[in-house]
XYZ file of C-alpha atoms in Angstrom:
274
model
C 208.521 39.049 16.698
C 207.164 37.318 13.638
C 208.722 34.210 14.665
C 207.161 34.257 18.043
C 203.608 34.981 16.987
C 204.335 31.796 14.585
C 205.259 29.726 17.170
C 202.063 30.740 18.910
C 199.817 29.919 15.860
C 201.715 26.584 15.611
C 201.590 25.754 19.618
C 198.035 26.045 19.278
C 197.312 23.781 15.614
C 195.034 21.287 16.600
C 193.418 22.910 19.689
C 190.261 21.665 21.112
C 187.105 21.672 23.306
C 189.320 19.058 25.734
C 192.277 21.271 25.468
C 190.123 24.562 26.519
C 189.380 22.822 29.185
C 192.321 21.930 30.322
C 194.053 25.585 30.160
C 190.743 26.646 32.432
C 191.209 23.856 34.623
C 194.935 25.062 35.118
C 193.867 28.581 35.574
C 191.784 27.764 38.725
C 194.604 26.149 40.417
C 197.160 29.092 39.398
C 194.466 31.210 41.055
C 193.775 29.655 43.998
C 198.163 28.913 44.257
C 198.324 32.703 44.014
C 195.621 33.140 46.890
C 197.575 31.360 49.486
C 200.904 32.716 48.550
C 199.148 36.289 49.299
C 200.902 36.755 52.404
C 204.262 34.411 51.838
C 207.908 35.843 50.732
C 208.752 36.035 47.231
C 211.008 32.782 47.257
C 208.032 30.839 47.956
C 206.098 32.515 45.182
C 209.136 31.842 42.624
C 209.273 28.140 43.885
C 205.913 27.243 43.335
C 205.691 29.533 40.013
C 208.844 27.599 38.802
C 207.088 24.375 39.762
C 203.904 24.639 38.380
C 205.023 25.577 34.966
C 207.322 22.403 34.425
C 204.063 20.566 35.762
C 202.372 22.407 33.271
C 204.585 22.061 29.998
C 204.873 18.187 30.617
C 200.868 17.793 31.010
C 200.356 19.598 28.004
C 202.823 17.964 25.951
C 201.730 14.268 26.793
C 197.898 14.607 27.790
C 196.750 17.502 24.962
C 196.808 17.427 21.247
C 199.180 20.456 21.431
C 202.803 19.800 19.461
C 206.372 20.282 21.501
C 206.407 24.130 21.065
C 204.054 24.285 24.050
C 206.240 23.649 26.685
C 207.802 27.252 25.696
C 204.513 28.878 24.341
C 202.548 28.225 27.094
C 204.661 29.475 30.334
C 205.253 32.336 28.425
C 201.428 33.587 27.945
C 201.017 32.058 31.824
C 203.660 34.594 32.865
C 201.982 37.087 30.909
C 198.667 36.431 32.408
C 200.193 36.486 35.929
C 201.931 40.014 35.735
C 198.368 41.068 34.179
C 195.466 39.718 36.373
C 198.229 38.932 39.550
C 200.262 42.290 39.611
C 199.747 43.887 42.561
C 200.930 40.500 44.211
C 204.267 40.427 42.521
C 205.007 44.435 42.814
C 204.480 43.503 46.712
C 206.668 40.247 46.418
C 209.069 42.566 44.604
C 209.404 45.223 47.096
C 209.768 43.122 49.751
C 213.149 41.699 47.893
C 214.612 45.517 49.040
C 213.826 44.437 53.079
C 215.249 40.932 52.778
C 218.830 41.664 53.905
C 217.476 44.454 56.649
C 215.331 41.400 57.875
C 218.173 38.853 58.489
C 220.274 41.646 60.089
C 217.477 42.779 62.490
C 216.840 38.892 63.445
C 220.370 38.813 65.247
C 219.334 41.468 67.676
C 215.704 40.436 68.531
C 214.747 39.184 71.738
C 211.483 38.523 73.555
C 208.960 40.471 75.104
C 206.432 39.270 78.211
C 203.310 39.510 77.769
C 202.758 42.789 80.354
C 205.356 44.579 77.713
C 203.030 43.659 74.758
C 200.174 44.680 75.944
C 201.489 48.086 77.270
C 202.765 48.189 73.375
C 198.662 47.800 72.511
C 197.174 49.928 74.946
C 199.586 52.999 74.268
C 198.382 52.613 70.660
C 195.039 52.255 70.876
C 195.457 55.299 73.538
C 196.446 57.562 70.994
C 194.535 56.332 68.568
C 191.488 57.200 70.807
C 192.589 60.521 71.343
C 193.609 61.386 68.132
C 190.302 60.874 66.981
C 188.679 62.423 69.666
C 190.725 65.736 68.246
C 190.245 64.879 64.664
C 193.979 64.527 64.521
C 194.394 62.789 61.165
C 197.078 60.071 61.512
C 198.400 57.257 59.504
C 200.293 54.400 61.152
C 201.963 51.090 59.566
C 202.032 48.124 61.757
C 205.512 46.347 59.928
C 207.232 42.485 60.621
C 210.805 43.842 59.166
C 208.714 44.026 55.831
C 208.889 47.692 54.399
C 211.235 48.352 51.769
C 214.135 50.472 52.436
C 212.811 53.250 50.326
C 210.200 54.081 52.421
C 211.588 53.903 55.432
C 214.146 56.582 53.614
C 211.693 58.650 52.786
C 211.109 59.644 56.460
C 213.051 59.772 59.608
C 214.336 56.745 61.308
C 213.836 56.875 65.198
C 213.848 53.476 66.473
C 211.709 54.744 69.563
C 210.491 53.010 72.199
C 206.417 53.374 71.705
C 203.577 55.540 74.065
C 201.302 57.511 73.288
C 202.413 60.900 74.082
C 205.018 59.933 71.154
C 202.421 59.088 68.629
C 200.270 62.561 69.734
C 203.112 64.413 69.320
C 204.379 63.458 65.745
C 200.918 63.911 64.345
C 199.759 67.292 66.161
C 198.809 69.316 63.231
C 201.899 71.244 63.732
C 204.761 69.065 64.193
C 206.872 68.963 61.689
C 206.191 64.664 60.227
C 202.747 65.050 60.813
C 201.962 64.662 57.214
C 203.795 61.060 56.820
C 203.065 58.003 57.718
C 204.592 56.286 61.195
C 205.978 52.681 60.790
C 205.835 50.484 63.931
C 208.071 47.714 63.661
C 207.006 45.413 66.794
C 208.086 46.918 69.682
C 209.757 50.213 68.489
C 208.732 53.311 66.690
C 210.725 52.697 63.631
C 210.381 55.742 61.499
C 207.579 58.785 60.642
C 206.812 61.275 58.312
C 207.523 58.261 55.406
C 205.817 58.549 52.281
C 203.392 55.312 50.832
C 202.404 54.785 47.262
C 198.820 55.651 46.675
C 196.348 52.974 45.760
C 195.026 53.043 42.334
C 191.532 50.927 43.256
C 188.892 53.277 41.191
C 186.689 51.713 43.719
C 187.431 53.681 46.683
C 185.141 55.683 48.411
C 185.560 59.504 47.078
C 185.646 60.241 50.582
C 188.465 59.234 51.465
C 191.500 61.388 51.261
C 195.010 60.689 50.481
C 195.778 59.885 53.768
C 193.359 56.670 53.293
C 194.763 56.340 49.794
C 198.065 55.652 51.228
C 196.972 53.609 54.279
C 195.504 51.356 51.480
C 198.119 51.522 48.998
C 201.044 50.064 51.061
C 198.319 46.876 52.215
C 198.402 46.115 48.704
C 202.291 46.019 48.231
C 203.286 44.733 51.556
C 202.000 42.226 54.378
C 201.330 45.205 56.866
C 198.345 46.734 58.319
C 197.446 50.139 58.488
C 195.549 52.317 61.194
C 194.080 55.519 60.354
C 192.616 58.315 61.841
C 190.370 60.621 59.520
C 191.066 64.594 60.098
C 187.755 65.570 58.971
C 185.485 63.295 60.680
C 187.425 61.384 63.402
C 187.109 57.796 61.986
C 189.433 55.040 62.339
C 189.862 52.796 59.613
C 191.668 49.382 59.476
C 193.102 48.583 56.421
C 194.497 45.320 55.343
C 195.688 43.485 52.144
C 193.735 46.642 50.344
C 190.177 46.197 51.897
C 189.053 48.724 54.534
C 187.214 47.967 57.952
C 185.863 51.470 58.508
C 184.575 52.443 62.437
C 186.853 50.682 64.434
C 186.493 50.499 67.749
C 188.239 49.785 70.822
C 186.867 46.042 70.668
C 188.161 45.850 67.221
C 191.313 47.852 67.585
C 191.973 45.349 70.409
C 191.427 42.661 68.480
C 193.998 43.848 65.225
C 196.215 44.627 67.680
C 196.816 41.350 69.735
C 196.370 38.899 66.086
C 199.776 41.325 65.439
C 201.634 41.109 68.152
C 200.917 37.267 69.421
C 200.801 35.428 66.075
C 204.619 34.364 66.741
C 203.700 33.928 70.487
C 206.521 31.198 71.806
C 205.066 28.404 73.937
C 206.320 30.131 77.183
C 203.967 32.780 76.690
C 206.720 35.307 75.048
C 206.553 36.535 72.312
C 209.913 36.673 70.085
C 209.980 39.669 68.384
């Protein structure tokens, strides 16, 4: 340990204004890299991670008054700084490691879907969103791409039903027995319900909000999904996605969430492959 801090004193001998400027300089971009990896896989996160540090060892080395022991100084801290200020990113890009074989198996057995078939998929949803939250049924329900990791989908019970909305009802009427969970819709199918979602840990949240909203949130944070949910006290629906809420939803807006899921991979000949 005493060696390392050494090496860190000695990295550093001869730092300056120029080089201070440099390491915020590098910052920024590692930032704004970070930003649009949000939503990628984790390969493309370890690609351009991998990259950037080489680029940033040999600019050091030859443009800053900092000695050789920079090169392994320097991605060190940077990795340090990225698990500190970046982590909910990589716990999401490291759960999503668990769902990469279930992905490439799944792919071999999906086919395409007309457009009438998607948008019965929408309007049985937003049905029983509607009427869930004309009951104040809560309800919590995970739109997935093949992106939840096998522990949660373990933590429920696997259905792999076709969707409607006399489904959805039933598994969250106040008495059935996986009311309490969370439902995963994976494209066209019910995939599981009653599964159980890490909590958020944002101090920020409204006090409000339950645990049901907690976990809505919590699984935005950790995985590319986006999560509908209907309060059991008041009736809202909430939208959440990548950890910020859209509270009041609507069927306008419902609508809109809905069809951005379902026809982002829409195929030129109006299908979309799913």
């Amino acid at each position: 340990m005493k060696d390392f801090f050494s090496n860190v004193a000695k990295a550093f001998a001869g730092f300056n204004a120029v080089d201070a400027l440099i390491i915020i300089l590098f910052a920024l971009v590692f930032y704004y890299v970070f930003r649009i990896l949000k939503t990628s896989n984790v390969r493309s996160v370890i690609i351009v991670f991998a990259l950037f540090i080489v680029a940033t060892g040999i600019i050091f080395i030859s443009e800053s008054n900092l000695n050789g022991d920079a090169f392994i100084v320097i991605p060190i801290v940077l990795a340090g700084l990225v698990l500190i200020i970046f982590n909910v990113e990589v716990k999401r890009d490291i759960l999503s490691l668990h769902s990469l074989n279930r992905i490439a198996e799944k792919r071999e057995h999906q086919t395409f879907a007309g457009k009438e078939e998607v948008e019965r998929y929408i309007s049985e949803i937003i049905r029983a969103l509607q009427n869930l939250s004309k009951d104040n049924i809560g309800a919590l329900i995970i739109l997935s791409n093949d992106n939840i990791p096998a522990q949660i989908l373990e933590s429920g019970v696997l259905l792999d039903a076709n969707i409607s909305s006399q489904l959805i009802e039933g598994i969250f009427f106040v008495k059935a027995p996986l009311h309490d969970g969370a439902m995963i819709i994976n494209n066209y199918k019910i995939q599981a319900a009653g599964c159980f979602l890490p909590l958020t840990q944002n101090a920020n949240i409204p006090k409000e909000l339950g645990t049901r909203h907690r976990a809505g949130i919590g699984i935005t944070e950790t995985c590319n999904v986006i999560a509908l949910i209907v309060s059991e006290e008041t009736g809202i629906i909430t939208i959440a996605q990548r950890g910020k809420i859209t509270r009041y939803a609507d069927y306008d807006l419902l609508k809109k969430t809905l069809s951005d899921y379902y026809w982002k991979d829409l195929t030129s000949d109006g299908r979309r492959h799913i």
